[in-house]
mmCIF file of C-alpha atoms in Angstrom:
data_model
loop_
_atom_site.group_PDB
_atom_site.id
_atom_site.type_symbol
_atom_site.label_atom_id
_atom_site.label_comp_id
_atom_site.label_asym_id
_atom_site.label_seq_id
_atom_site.Cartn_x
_atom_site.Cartn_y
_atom_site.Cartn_z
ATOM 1 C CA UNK A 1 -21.506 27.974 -44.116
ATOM 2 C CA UNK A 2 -18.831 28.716 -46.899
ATOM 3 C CA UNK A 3 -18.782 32.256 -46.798
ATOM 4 C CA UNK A 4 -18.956 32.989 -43.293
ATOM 5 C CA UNK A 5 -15.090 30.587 -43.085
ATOM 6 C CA UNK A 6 -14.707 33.075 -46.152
ATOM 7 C CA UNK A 7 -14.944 35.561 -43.897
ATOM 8 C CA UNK A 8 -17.977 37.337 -45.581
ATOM 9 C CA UNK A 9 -21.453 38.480 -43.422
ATOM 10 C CA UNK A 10 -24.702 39.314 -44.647
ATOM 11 C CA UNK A 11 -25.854 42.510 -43.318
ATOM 12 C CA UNK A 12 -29.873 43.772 -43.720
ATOM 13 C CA UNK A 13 -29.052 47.901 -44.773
ATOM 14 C CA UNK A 14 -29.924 50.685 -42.231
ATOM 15 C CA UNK A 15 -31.316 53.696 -43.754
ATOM 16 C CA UNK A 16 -33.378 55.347 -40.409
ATOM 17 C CA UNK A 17 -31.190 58.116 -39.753
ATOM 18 C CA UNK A 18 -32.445 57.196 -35.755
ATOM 19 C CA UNK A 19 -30.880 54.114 -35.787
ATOM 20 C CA UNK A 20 -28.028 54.685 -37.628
ATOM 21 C CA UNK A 21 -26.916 57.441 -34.666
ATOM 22 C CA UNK A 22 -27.856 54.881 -32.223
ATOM 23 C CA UNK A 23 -25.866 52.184 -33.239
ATOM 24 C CA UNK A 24 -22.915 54.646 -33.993
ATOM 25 C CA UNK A 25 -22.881 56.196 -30.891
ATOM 26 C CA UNK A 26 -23.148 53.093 -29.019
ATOM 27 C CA UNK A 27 -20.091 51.651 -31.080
ATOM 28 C CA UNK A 28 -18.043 54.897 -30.017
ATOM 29 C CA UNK A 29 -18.827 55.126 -26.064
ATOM 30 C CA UNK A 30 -18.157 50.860 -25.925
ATOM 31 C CA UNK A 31 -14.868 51.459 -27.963
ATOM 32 C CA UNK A 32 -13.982 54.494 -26.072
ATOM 33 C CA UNK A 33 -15.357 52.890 -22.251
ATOM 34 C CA UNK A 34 -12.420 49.836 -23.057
ATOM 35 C CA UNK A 35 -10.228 52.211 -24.563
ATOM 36 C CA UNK A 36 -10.501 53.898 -21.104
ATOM 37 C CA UNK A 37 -10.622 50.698 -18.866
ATOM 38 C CA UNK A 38 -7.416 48.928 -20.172
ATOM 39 C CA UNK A 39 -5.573 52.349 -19.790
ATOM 40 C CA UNK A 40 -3.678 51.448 -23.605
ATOM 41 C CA UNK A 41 -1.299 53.802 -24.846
ATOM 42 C CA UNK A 42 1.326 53.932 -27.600
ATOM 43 C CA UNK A 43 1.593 50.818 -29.658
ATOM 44 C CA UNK A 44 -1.245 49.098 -27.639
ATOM 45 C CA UNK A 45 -3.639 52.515 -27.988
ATOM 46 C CA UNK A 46 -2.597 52.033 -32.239
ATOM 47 C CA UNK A 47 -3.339 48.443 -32.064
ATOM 48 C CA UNK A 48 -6.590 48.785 -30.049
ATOM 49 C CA UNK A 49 -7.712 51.556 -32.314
ATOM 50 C CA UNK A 50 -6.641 49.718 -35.454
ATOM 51 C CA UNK A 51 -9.080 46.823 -34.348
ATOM 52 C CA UNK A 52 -11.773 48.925 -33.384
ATOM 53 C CA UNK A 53 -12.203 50.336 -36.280
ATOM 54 C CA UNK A 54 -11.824 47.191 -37.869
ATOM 55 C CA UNK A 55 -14.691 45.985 -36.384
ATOM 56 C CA UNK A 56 -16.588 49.305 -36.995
ATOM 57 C CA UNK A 57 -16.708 48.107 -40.405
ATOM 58 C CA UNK A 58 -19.576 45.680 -39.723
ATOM 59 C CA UNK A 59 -22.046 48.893 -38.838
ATOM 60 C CA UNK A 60 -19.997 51.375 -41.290
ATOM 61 C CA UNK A 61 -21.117 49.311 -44.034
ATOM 62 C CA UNK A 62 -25.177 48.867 -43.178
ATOM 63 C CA UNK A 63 -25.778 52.458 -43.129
ATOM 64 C CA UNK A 64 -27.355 54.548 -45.982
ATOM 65 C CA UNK A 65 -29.284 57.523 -47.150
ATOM 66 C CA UNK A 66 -32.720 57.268 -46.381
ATOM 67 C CA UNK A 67 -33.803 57.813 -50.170
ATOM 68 C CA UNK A 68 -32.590 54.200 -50.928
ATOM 69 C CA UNK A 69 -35.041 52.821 -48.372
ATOM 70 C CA UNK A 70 -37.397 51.326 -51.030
ATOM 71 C CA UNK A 71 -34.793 49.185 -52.349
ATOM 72 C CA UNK A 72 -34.788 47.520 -49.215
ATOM 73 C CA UNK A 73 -30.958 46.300 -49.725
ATOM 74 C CA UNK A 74 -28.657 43.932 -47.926
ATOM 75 C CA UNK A 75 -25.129 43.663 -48.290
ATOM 76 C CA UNK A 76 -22.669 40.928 -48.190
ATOM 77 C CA UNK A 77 -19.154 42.122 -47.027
ATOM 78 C CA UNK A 78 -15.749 40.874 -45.796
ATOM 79 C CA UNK A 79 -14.773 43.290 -42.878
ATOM 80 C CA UNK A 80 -11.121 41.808 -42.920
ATOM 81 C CA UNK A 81 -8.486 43.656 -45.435
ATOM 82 C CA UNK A 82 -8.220 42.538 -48.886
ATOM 83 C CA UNK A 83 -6.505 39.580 -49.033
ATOM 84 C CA UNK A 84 -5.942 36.183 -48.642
ATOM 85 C CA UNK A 85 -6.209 32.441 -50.519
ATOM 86 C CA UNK A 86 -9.638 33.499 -51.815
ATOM 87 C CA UNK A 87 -9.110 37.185 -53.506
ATOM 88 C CA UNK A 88 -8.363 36.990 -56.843
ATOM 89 C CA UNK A 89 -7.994 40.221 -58.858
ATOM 90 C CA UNK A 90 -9.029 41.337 -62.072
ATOM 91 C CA UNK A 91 -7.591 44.338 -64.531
ATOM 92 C CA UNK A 92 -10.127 47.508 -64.837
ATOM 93 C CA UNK A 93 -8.390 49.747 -67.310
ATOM 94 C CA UNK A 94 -4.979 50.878 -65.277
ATOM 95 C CA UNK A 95 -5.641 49.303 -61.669
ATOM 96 C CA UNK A 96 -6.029 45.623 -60.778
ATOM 97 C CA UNK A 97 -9.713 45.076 -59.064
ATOM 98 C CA UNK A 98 -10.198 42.234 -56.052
ATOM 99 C CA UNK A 99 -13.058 40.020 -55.784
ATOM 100 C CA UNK A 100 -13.897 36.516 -54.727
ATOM 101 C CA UNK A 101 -15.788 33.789 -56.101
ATOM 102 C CA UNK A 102 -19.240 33.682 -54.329
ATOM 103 C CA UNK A 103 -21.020 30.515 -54.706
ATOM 104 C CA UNK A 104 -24.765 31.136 -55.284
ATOM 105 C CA UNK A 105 -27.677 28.888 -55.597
ATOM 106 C CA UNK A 106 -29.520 29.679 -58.788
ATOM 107 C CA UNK A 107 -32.965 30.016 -56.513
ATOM 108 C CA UNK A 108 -31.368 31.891 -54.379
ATOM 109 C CA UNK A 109 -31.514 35.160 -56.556
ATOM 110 C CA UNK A 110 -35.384 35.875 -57.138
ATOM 111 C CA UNK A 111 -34.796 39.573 -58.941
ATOM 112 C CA UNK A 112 -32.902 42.451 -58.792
ATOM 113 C CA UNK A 113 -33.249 46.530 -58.259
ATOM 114 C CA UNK A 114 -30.930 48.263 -61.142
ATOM 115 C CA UNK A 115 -29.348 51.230 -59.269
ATOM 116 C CA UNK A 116 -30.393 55.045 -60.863
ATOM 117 C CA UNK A 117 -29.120 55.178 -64.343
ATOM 118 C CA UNK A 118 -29.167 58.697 -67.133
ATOM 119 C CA UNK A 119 -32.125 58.384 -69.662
ATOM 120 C CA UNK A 120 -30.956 57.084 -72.707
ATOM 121 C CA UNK A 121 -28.648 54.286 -71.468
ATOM 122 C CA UNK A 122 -28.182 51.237 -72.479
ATOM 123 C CA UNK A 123 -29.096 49.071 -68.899
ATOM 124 C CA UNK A 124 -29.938 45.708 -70.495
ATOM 125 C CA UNK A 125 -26.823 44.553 -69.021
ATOM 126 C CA UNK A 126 -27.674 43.101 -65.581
ATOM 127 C CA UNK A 127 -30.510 40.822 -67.854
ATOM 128 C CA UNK A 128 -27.795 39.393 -70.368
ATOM 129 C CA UNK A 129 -25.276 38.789 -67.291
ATOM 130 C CA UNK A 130 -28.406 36.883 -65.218
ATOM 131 C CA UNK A 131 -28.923 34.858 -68.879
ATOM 132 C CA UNK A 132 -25.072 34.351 -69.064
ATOM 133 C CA UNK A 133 -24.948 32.357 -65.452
ATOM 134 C CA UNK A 134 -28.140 30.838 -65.436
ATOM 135 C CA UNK A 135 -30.230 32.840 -63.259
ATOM 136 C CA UNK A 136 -32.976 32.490 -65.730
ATOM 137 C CA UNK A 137 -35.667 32.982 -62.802
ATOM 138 C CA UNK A 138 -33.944 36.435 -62.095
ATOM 139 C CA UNK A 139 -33.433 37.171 -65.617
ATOM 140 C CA UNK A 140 -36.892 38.334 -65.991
ATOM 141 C CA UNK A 141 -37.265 40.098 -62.711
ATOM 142 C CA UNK A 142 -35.065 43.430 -62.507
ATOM 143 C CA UNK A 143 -36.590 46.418 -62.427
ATOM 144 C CA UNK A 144 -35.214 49.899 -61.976
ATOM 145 C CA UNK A 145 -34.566 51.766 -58.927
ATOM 146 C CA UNK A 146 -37.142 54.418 -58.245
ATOM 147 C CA UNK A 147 -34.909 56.505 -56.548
ATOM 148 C CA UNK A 148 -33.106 59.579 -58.830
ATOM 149 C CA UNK A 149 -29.548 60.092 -59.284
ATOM 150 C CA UNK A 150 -28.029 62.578 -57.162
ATOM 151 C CA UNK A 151 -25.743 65.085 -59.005
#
């Protein structure tokens, strides 16, 4: 598949707070049981812990607050540092922005969940980007988030 030799994985969003302590603390002890096994120290402990964590991002990035649970999210990530033939970068005001081209299937996007926005804001945004790229199906399919914003 072309994004997993992009280096990208698609990850289903934990929000029980059970789970997410679980999977956590079974992360730690494994890390921590080679960590211990192996006997590393100085470089090799920096190198081992600079991998671990690494590959921490893979779980680090499926866990949220329960409240978002309706939106029922996944997320598609690249656990690797930014950088590489496929990043390109874009200017936002002051800082250059990565991202990377992610071929999609027009089908393939059925609607979408707008995030918690303030009253009075325009949000038709997401609907005239859909139109823009042809996601016509999705187009008409976005709804808003019934979670509120958190101040």
């Amino acid at each position: 598949h072309s994004l997993r030799r992009r280096g990208f994985l698609l990850r289903r969003v934990i929000y029980r707070r059970n789970l997410q302590r679980a999977f956590i603390s079974k992360y730690v002890q494994g890390a921590l049981d080679l960590f211990t096994h192996h006997h590393f120290s100085g470089d090799d402990a920096k190198w081992f812990w600079g991998c671990a964590a690494v590959a921490a991002s893979d779980l680090i990035v499926t866990i949220k607050d329960p409240a978002f649970k309706g939106e029922r999210e996944w997320r598609l990530f690249n656990p690797t540092i930014i950088g590489g033939k496929y990043f390109k970068y874009r200017r936002s005001g002051s800082r250059l922005v990565p991202y990377v081209t992610v071929p999609i299937k027009r089908e393939a996007i059925v609607g979408v969940i707008r995030g918690p926005h303030f009253a009075g804001t325009d949000s038709r945004g997401i609907e005239h980007a859909l139109l823009y790229n042809e996601f016509t199906g999705a187009s008409n399919r976005v709804r808003d988030s019934k979670v509120p914003i958190r101040r």
